[in-house]
Short mmCIF file of C-alpha atoms and ligand atoms in Angstrom, two decimals:
data_model
loop_
_atom_site.label_atom_id
_atom_site.label_comp_id
_atom_site.label_asym_id
_atom_site.label_seq_id
_atom_site.Cartn_x
_atom_site.Cartn_y
_atom_site.Cartn_z
CA MET A 203 -287.96 40.92 -72.35
CA ARG A 204 -289.81 40.32 -75.60
CA GLY A 205 -288.25 39.57 -78.96
CA PHE A 206 -289.31 38.37 -82.39
CA GLY A 207 -287.62 35.24 -83.69
CA MET A 208 -287.78 31.64 -84.78
CA HIS A 209 -289.25 28.99 -82.51
CA THR A 210 -287.84 26.47 -84.92
CA VAL A 211 -287.24 26.23 -88.67
CA ASN A 212 -290.19 27.77 -90.58
CA ASP A 213 -291.97 28.85 -87.36
CA VAL A 214 -291.51 32.49 -86.29
CA GLY A 215 -293.24 34.44 -83.51
CA TRP A 216 -292.78 36.29 -80.21
CA ILE A 217 -290.15 34.92 -77.85
CA GLU A 218 -289.76 35.74 -74.14
CA LYS A 219 -286.19 35.80 -72.82
CA ASP A 220 -284.20 37.25 -69.95
CA ARG A 221 -282.49 40.54 -70.70
CA PRO A 222 -278.94 39.63 -71.84
CA ALA A 223 -276.12 39.97 -69.31
CA CYS A 224 -273.40 42.56 -69.93
CA GLY A 225 -269.76 41.41 -69.67
CA PRO A 226 -266.99 43.86 -68.67
CA LEU A 227 -266.12 44.75 -72.29
CA ASP A 228 -269.68 44.67 -73.60
CA ALA A 229 -272.79 46.82 -73.96
CA ILE A 230 -276.53 46.31 -73.88
CA ILE A 231 -278.40 48.26 -76.55
CA ARG A 232 -282.04 49.35 -76.60
CA PRO A 233 -282.79 49.33 -80.35
CA THR A 234 -284.76 52.27 -81.73
CA ILE A 235 -284.93 51.19 -85.39
CA VAL A 236 -284.31 47.76 -86.90
CA ALA A 237 -284.35 46.51 -90.48
CA PRO A 238 -285.34 42.96 -91.38
CA CYS A 239 -282.96 41.45 -93.94
CA SER A 240 -283.04 38.64 -96.52
CA SER A 241 -280.53 36.85 -94.30
CA ASP A 242 -283.05 36.84 -91.39
CA THR A 243 -285.66 35.20 -93.59
CA HIS A 244 -283.01 32.76 -94.90
CA ALA A 245 -282.19 31.92 -91.27
CA SER A 246 -285.85 31.45 -90.36
CA HIS A 247 -286.09 28.82 -93.09
CA GLY A 248 -283.07 26.96 -91.71
CA GLY A 249 -280.27 28.81 -93.55
CA SER A 250 -278.21 29.24 -90.36
CA GLY A 251 -278.86 25.68 -89.21
CA PRO A 252 -281.62 24.19 -87.09
CA LYS A 253 -281.88 27.00 -84.51
CA THR A 254 -284.64 27.03 -81.88
CA GLU A 255 -286.06 29.89 -79.79
CA MET A 256 -283.61 32.36 -81.33
CA ILE A 257 -284.40 36.06 -81.65
CA LEU A 258 -283.81 37.22 -85.24
CA GLY A 259 -282.43 40.52 -86.58
CA HIS A 260 -278.91 41.83 -87.07
CA GLU A 261 -279.43 45.35 -88.42
CA ALA A 262 -280.09 47.99 -85.75
CA VAL A 263 -279.37 51.41 -84.40
CA GLY A 264 -280.17 52.22 -80.79
CA ILE A 265 -279.35 53.72 -77.45
CA VAL A 266 -276.70 52.36 -75.14
CA ASP A 267 -278.55 51.08 -72.07
CA GLU A 268 -275.67 49.54 -70.12
CA VAL A 269 -271.91 49.32 -70.49
CA GLY A 270 -269.43 46.93 -68.89
CA ALA A 271 -266.91 48.16 -66.33
CA SER A 272 -264.02 48.20 -68.85
CA VAL A 273 -265.81 50.11 -71.63
CA THR A 274 -264.22 53.54 -72.04
CA ARG A 275 -265.55 55.02 -75.30
CA PHE A 276 -269.31 54.74 -74.75
CA LYS A 277 -271.75 55.66 -72.03
CA VAL A 278 -275.39 55.06 -71.27
CA GLY A 279 -277.55 57.23 -73.54
CA ASP A 280 -275.21 57.31 -76.56
CA TYR A 281 -276.95 56.84 -79.92
CA VAL A 282 -275.06 54.18 -81.86
CA ALA A 283 -275.02 52.15 -85.07
CA VAL A 284 -274.19 48.49 -84.53
CA PRO A 285 -272.32 46.61 -87.28
CA CYS A 286 -274.02 43.31 -88.01
CA VAL A 287 -270.59 41.68 -87.82
CA THR A 288 -269.08 42.19 -84.36
CA PRO A 289 -265.70 40.44 -84.20
CA ASP A 290 -263.97 39.25 -81.08
CA TRP A 291 -260.88 41.39 -81.67
CA LEU A 292 -258.78 39.35 -79.26
CA GLU A 293 -259.01 36.31 -81.57
CA PRO A 294 -255.82 35.79 -83.65
CA GLY A 295 -258.07 34.43 -86.43
CA VAL A 296 -259.80 37.81 -86.63
CA GLN A 297 -256.55 39.75 -86.55
CA ASN A 298 -255.36 37.69 -89.51
CA THR A 299 -258.24 38.61 -91.82
CA THR A 300 -259.23 41.73 -93.69
CA ALA A 301 -263.02 41.60 -93.51
CA PHE A 302 -262.93 40.42 -89.87
CA THR A 303 -265.83 38.09 -90.61
CA HIS A 304 -264.29 34.77 -89.80
CA ASP A 305 -262.24 33.81 -86.76
CA VAL A 306 -261.22 30.19 -86.70
CA ARG A 307 -264.75 29.35 -87.79
CA MET A 308 -266.48 30.46 -90.95
CA PHE A 309 -268.70 33.46 -90.08
CA GLY A 310 -267.26 33.35 -86.54
CA SER A 311 -267.65 37.13 -86.16
CA PHE A 312 -271.32 37.10 -87.20
CA LYS A 313 -272.59 36.70 -83.66
CA PHE A 314 -276.25 37.62 -84.22
CA LEU A 315 -278.12 34.61 -85.68
CA GLY A 316 -274.90 32.62 -85.28
CA VAL A 317 -274.15 32.19 -81.58
CA LYS A 318 -276.60 34.53 -79.87
CA ASP A 319 -279.92 36.32 -80.09
CA GLY A 320 -280.41 39.09 -82.62
CA THR A 321 -281.52 42.70 -82.56
CA MET A 322 -285.33 42.41 -82.91
CA ALA A 323 -285.83 42.63 -79.17
CA GLU A 324 -286.30 45.12 -76.38
CA PHE A 325 -282.57 44.80 -75.67
CA PHE A 326 -279.63 43.08 -77.29
CA HIS A 327 -276.01 42.36 -76.40
CA VAL A 328 -272.90 43.66 -78.21
CA ASN A 329 -269.52 42.11 -77.48
CA GLN A 330 -266.46 44.37 -77.13
CA ALA A 331 -268.40 47.60 -77.33
CA ASP A 332 -265.38 49.89 -77.71
CA ALA A 333 -264.46 48.22 -81.02
CA ASN A 334 -267.93 47.26 -82.22
CA LEU A 335 -270.11 50.34 -81.67
CA ALA A 336 -270.09 53.50 -83.77
CA LEU A 337 -271.52 56.79 -82.52
CA ILE A 338 -273.96 58.25 -85.04
CA PRO A 339 -272.44 61.62 -85.96
CA GLU A 340 -274.24 64.87 -86.55
CA GLY A 341 -275.41 65.08 -90.15
CA VAL A 342 -276.28 61.37 -90.38
CA SER A 343 -279.87 60.36 -89.68
CA PRO A 344 -280.50 57.17 -87.67
CA GLU A 345 -282.25 55.73 -90.75
CA ALA A 346 -279.19 56.35 -92.92
CA ALA A 347 -276.90 54.95 -90.22
CA LEU A 348 -279.07 51.82 -90.12
CA MET A 349 -278.41 51.24 -93.82
CA THR A 350 -274.63 51.13 -93.22
CA VAL A 351 -274.54 48.22 -90.76
CA ASP A 352 -275.14 45.50 -93.34
CA MET A 353 -276.45 46.70 -96.72
CA MET A 354 -273.84 49.36 -97.38
CA SER A 355 -271.01 47.43 -95.78
CA THR A 356 -271.82 44.29 -97.80
CA GLY A 357 -272.56 46.00 -101.12
CA PHE A 358 -269.47 48.19 -100.91
CA ARG A 359 -267.37 45.17 -99.97
CA GLY A 360 -268.56 43.55 -103.19
CA ALA A 361 -267.25 46.55 -105.12
CA GLU A 362 -264.01 46.63 -103.11
CA LEU A 363 -263.32 42.94 -103.73
CA ALA A 364 -263.97 43.52 -107.42
CA GLU A 365 -261.15 46.11 -107.30
CA ILE A 366 -263.11 48.53 -109.47
CA GLU A 367 -260.83 50.79 -111.47
CA ALA A 368 -261.63 53.99 -113.35
CA GLY A 369 -263.65 53.25 -116.44
CA ASP A 370 -264.29 49.57 -115.72
CA THR A 371 -267.33 47.97 -117.30
CA VAL A 372 -269.08 46.26 -114.40
CA VAL A 373 -272.01 43.85 -114.35
CA VAL A 374 -273.93 43.81 -111.06
CA ILE A 375 -276.22 40.78 -110.83
CA GLY A 376 -279.15 41.48 -108.51
CA ILE A 377 -280.64 44.84 -107.59
CA GLY A 378 -282.09 44.15 -104.18
CA PRO A 379 -280.62 46.37 -101.45
CA VAL A 380 -277.29 44.51 -101.50
CA GLY A 381 -276.89 44.82 -105.28
CA LEU A 382 -277.99 48.47 -105.12
CA MET A 383 -275.22 49.24 -102.66
CA ALA A 384 -272.76 47.34 -104.89
CA ILE A 385 -273.82 49.59 -107.76
CA ALA A 386 -273.33 52.69 -105.61
CA GLY A 387 -269.95 51.41 -104.42
CA ALA A 388 -268.81 50.60 -107.96
CA ALA A 389 -269.94 54.01 -109.22
CA LEU A 390 -268.12 55.82 -106.40
CA MET A 391 -264.97 53.81 -107.12
CA GLY A 392 -265.00 55.01 -110.72
CA ALA A 393 -266.77 52.37 -112.79
CA GLY A 394 -267.65 53.47 -116.31
CA ARG A 395 -270.52 51.40 -117.63
CA ILE A 396 -272.61 49.57 -115.03
CA ILE A 397 -274.91 46.89 -116.44
CA ALA A 398 -277.42 45.86 -113.77
CA VAL A 399 -279.41 42.62 -113.70
CA GLY A 400 -282.91 42.72 -112.21
CA THR A 401 -286.53 43.26 -113.15
CA ARG A 402 -288.50 45.16 -110.52
CA PRO A 403 -289.33 48.72 -111.64
CA LYS A 404 -288.83 50.24 -108.17
CA ALA A 405 -285.40 48.61 -107.85
CA MET A 406 -284.46 49.75 -111.36
CA GLU A 407 -285.44 53.31 -110.54
CA ILE A 408 -283.23 53.33 -107.43
CA ALA A 409 -280.40 51.53 -109.25
CA THR A 410 -280.41 54.29 -111.85
CA SER A 411 -280.05 56.95 -109.19
CA TYR A 412 -277.07 55.05 -107.70
CA GLY A 413 -275.33 54.81 -111.08
CA ALA A 414 -276.64 51.88 -113.15
CA SER A 415 -276.37 52.70 -116.85
CA GLU A 416 -278.64 49.97 -118.24
CA PHE A 417 -280.55 46.84 -117.30
CA ILE A 418 -280.81 43.19 -118.30
CA SER A 419 -283.56 40.81 -117.19
CA TYR A 420 -282.47 37.30 -116.21
CA LYS A 421 -285.96 36.28 -117.30
CA ASP A 422 -285.19 37.16 -120.93
CA GLY A 423 -282.72 34.34 -121.56
CA PRO A 424 -279.19 33.43 -120.44
CA LEU A 425 -277.34 36.35 -118.83
CA LEU A 426 -274.15 35.30 -120.56
CA ASP A 427 -275.64 35.73 -124.04
CA GLN A 428 -277.26 39.04 -123.15
CA VAL A 429 -274.11 40.53 -121.63
CA MET A 430 -271.91 39.35 -124.50
CA ALA A 431 -274.33 40.78 -127.05
CA ARG A 432 -274.19 44.18 -125.35
CA THR A 433 -270.41 44.27 -124.97
CA ASP A 434 -269.38 43.22 -128.49
CA GLY A 435 -268.42 39.79 -127.20
CA LYS A 436 -265.82 41.23 -124.82
CA GLY A 437 -267.66 40.95 -121.51
CA PRO A 438 -267.18 43.17 -118.46
CA HIS A 439 -263.96 43.77 -116.56
CA LYS A 440 -265.67 42.94 -113.27
CA VAL A 441 -268.83 41.16 -112.14
CA ILE A 442 -270.43 41.55 -108.72
CA ILE A 443 -272.98 38.87 -107.82
CA ALA A 444 -275.77 39.88 -105.43
CA GLY A 445 -278.55 37.57 -106.57
CA GLY A 446 -279.15 34.31 -108.45
CA ASP A 447 -278.04 30.71 -107.95
CA GLY A 448 -275.16 28.34 -108.74
CA LYS A 449 -275.82 28.74 -112.45
CA THR A 450 -275.37 32.50 -112.09
CA LEU A 451 -271.82 32.06 -110.78
CA GLY A 452 -270.88 29.98 -113.81
CA GLU A 453 -272.30 32.56 -116.18
CA ALA A 454 -270.49 35.33 -114.31
CA VAL A 455 -267.17 33.52 -114.72
CA ALA A 456 -267.86 32.98 -118.41
CA MET A 457 -268.77 36.59 -119.17
CA THR A 458 -265.80 38.15 -117.32
CA ARG A 459 -262.86 39.16 -119.50
CA PRO A 460 -259.49 37.49 -118.98
CA THR A 461 -257.74 39.12 -115.97
CA GLY A 462 -261.15 40.15 -114.60
CA ILE A 463 -262.62 39.60 -111.17
CA ILE A 464 -265.85 37.90 -110.10
CA SER A 465 -266.85 39.21 -106.68
CA ASN A 466 -269.63 37.30 -104.95
CA ILE A 467 -271.70 38.65 -102.07
CA ASN A 468 -274.72 36.44 -102.75
CA PHE A 469 -275.86 33.90 -100.14
CA TYR A 470 -276.38 30.63 -102.02
CA ASP A 471 -278.70 27.90 -100.94
CA VAL A 472 -277.25 24.68 -99.53
CA SER A 473 -278.85 22.90 -102.49
CA ASP A 474 -277.06 25.12 -105.07
CA LYS A 475 -274.37 23.41 -107.12
CA VAL A 476 -271.73 25.07 -109.26
CA GLU A 477 -270.88 23.32 -112.49
CA PHE A 478 -269.63 25.02 -115.64
CA PRO A 479 -267.41 24.18 -118.60
CA MET A 480 -263.74 24.77 -117.81
CA LEU A 481 -263.50 26.74 -121.02
CA TRP A 482 -265.51 29.44 -119.23
CA TRP A 483 -262.64 29.79 -116.75
CA GLY A 484 -260.11 29.89 -119.57
CA LEU A 485 -259.24 26.21 -118.91
CA GLY A 486 -257.87 27.54 -115.63
CA MET A 487 -255.42 29.94 -117.25
CA ALA A 488 -257.33 33.15 -117.97
CA ASP A 489 -256.35 34.95 -114.75
CA LYS A 490 -260.01 35.29 -113.84
CA THR A 491 -260.24 35.64 -110.08
CA ILE A 492 -263.30 34.27 -108.27
CA ARG A 493 -263.89 35.72 -104.81
CA GLY A 494 -266.70 35.49 -102.30
CA THR A 495 -267.11 37.43 -99.12
CA PHE A 496 -269.34 38.40 -96.27
CA CYS A 497 -270.22 41.77 -94.76
CA THR A 498 -267.24 43.61 -93.27
CA GLY A 499 -267.53 44.16 -89.55
CA GLY A 500 -266.28 46.31 -86.72
CA ALA A 501 -266.84 49.91 -85.70
CA GLU A 502 -264.31 51.60 -87.95
CA ARG A 503 -265.98 50.25 -91.07
CA ILE A 504 -269.27 51.83 -90.03
CA VAL A 505 -267.55 55.10 -89.08
CA ARG A 506 -266.12 55.31 -92.62
CA LEU A 507 -269.44 54.51 -94.29
CA MET A 508 -271.24 57.09 -92.15
CA ASP A 509 -268.62 59.62 -93.27
CA MET A 510 -269.65 58.93 -96.86
CA ILE A 511 -273.21 59.84 -95.90
CA LYS A 512 -272.22 62.85 -93.81
CA TYR A 513 -270.15 64.33 -96.62
CA GLY A 514 -272.80 63.82 -99.26
CA ARG A 515 -271.33 60.95 -101.29
CA ILE A 516 -274.40 58.75 -100.96
CA ASP A 517 -277.91 58.66 -99.55
CA PRO A 518 -278.69 55.04 -98.65
CA THR A 519 -282.17 55.96 -97.37
CA LEU A 520 -283.44 55.90 -100.98
CA MET A 521 -283.64 52.14 -100.42
CA ILE A 522 -286.14 52.40 -97.55
CA THR A 523 -289.48 51.71 -99.22
CA HIS A 524 -291.54 50.63 -96.18
CA LYS A 525 -291.69 52.06 -92.66
CA PHE A 526 -293.46 50.36 -89.74
CA ASP A 527 -294.22 52.12 -86.50
CA GLY A 528 -294.05 50.18 -83.26
CA PHE A 529 -292.63 47.01 -81.75
CA ASP A 530 -295.84 45.10 -82.48
CA GLN A 531 -295.28 45.65 -86.21
CA LEU A 532 -292.20 43.39 -86.29
CA PRO A 533 -294.10 40.27 -87.48
CA GLU A 534 -295.73 42.22 -90.32
CA ALA A 535 -292.42 43.74 -91.44
CA PHE A 536 -290.72 40.35 -91.29
CA ASP A 537 -293.52 38.72 -93.28
CA LEU A 538 -293.21 41.44 -95.93
CA MET A 539 -289.46 40.75 -96.19
CA ASP A 540 -290.12 37.03 -96.43
CA LYS A 541 -292.74 37.30 -99.18
CA LYS A 542 -290.94 40.16 -101.00
CA SER A 543 -293.67 42.25 -102.56
CA PRO A 544 -292.48 43.67 -105.92
CA ASP A 545 -292.22 47.25 -104.60
CA LEU A 546 -290.20 46.27 -101.51
CA ILE A 547 -286.54 47.15 -101.26
CA LYS A 548 -285.85 47.65 -97.58
CA PRO A 549 -288.34 47.85 -94.70
CA ILE A 550 -287.51 49.45 -91.36
CA VAL A 551 -289.34 49.23 -88.04
CA TYR A 552 -289.36 52.02 -85.46
CA LEU A 553 -289.42 50.22 -82.13
CA ARG A 554 -289.97 53.30 -79.98
P1 LIG B 562 -283.13 40.55 -102.93
O1 LIG B 562 -283.89 39.28 -102.92
O2 LIG B 562 -283.80 41.80 -102.50
O3 LIG B 562 -282.55 40.79 -104.40
C1 LIG B 562 -282.11 39.75 -105.21
C2 LIG B 562 -281.88 40.26 -106.60
O4 LIG B 562 -281.43 39.18 -107.42
C3 LIG B 562 -283.12 40.82 -107.27
O5 LIG B 562 -282.79 41.96 -108.03
C4 LIG B 562 -283.56 39.69 -108.18
O6 LIG B 562 -284.24 40.11 -109.34
C5 LIG B 562 -282.23 39.10 -108.60
N1 LIG B 562 -282.34 37.70 -109.01
C6 LIG B 562 -283.17 36.74 -108.54
N2 LIG B 562 -282.98 35.59 -109.18
C7 LIG B 562 -282.02 35.81 -110.09
C8 LIG B 562 -281.40 35.01 -111.08
N3 LIG B 562 -281.72 33.73 -111.27
N4 LIG B 562 -280.44 35.55 -111.84
C9 LIG B 562 -280.08 36.84 -111.67
N5 LIG B 562 -280.65 37.66 -110.77
C10 LIG B 562 -281.60 37.15 -109.97
O7 LIG B 562 -281.84 40.26 -102.04
P2 LIG B 562 -280.88 41.24 -101.19
O8 LIG B 562 -280.41 42.36 -102.04
O9 LIG B 562 -281.49 41.54 -99.87
O10 LIG B 562 -279.67 40.23 -100.93
C11 LIG B 562 -278.94 39.69 -102.03
C12 LIG B 562 -278.18 38.48 -101.55
O11 LIG B 562 -277.15 38.90 -100.66
C13 LIG B 562 -279.04 37.49 -100.77
O12 LIG B 562 -278.61 36.19 -101.12
C14 LIG B 562 -278.68 37.80 -99.33
O13 LIG B 562 -278.92 36.72 -98.46
C15 LIG B 562 -277.21 38.08 -99.49
N6 LIG B 562 -276.59 38.82 -98.42
C16 LIG B 562 -275.27 38.59 -98.28
C17 LIG B 562 -274.56 39.24 -97.32
C18 LIG B 562 -273.10 39.01 -97.22
O14 LIG B 562 -272.52 39.41 -96.25
N7 LIG B 562 -272.46 38.41 -98.23
C19 LIG B 562 -275.19 40.17 -96.38
C20 LIG B 562 -276.59 40.41 -96.67
C21 LIG B 562 -277.26 39.73 -97.63
P3 LIG B 562 -285.66 40.89 -109.38
O15 LIG B 562 -285.27 42.32 -109.56
O16 LIG B 562 -286.38 40.29 -110.51
O17 LIG B 562 -286.33 40.64 -108.06
ZN1 LIG B 563 -278.65 41.79 -93.16
#
């Protein structure tokens, strides 16, 4: 079969592989729509380690093409959304976590890009299908379902970890698709004022429709000063970080009020360093909680997010700015994601 992936670091292209084998608990999926992600481009530049001949992609919806002998909840022909994080539910390490992202290893449940080929292929493998596939219900389009598997799950997790309470002032740093979903999550959880950080007009327009009340540009001087000036020196109750670098984390800690929460969903670079004056963290005594997390996995998470779409709480398809038609368009879509044109939020590729 054919897939699109990385030959080695900084070298992407078509890759020929055997169709993956299906274990007794597993399924083989024929993807119908995939979405390239910032994390795929990160990986192609070496962000997941020095991988070779690895098919990229971890966001997909598709049709079940084969199921293992022990799979009971799915059959060939079912239309499913596939969470990008597919835990091995038999692992005690997974059973002991809440986001199911890590087993004994960090990111152990992120199988695509981690330990096996990804979704940008004619077929891909899903472990433990009964617990890691979600049927797309009536009332949810495949495009909307596709937005749940990583963007919505990650962005909402950022809001959940921030423990948004009614009326909270929240700063969301970054308004790419992940930050946009954090804004939507925070708004749905009851945030009052949502100050968003980002500059691209298209992203600002979408952020407004998801609930952002105002914007700050990180290009106009230190975020800390700008946020403090707008909040009478008090700072927000919660900060969600979905963009920026090590310096951003320090500023987020500094701007957060005592007892507040800093919830990070940003993927830092290995070269990023975090250094900030201890006074910013209340000399260690201000009850400011710093958290960082990864996308939440498993089928039930996706079922819940698709319910939010089905019952009209959110339309994540507003984020889809570019549509590509056909398998051969994968390199172009990936290149667009890599170079990030100013009007790009989320591209999708119809494979068939
Ligand atoms: P985008 O690149 O689309 O968006 C990044 C945002 O951050 C943009 O709004 C950008 O501003 C803003 N930004 C850039 N530099 C700075 C800075 N110095 N200070 C403040 N803001 C800045 O990324 P995505 O939304 O796709 O992803 C966001 C992050 O989340 C990435 O690191 C990605 O790898 C990570 N991610 C994490 C996951 C997880 O499980 N934790 C899952 C998926 C992705 P502007 O508007 O000017 O472009
Ligand atoms: Zn992703």
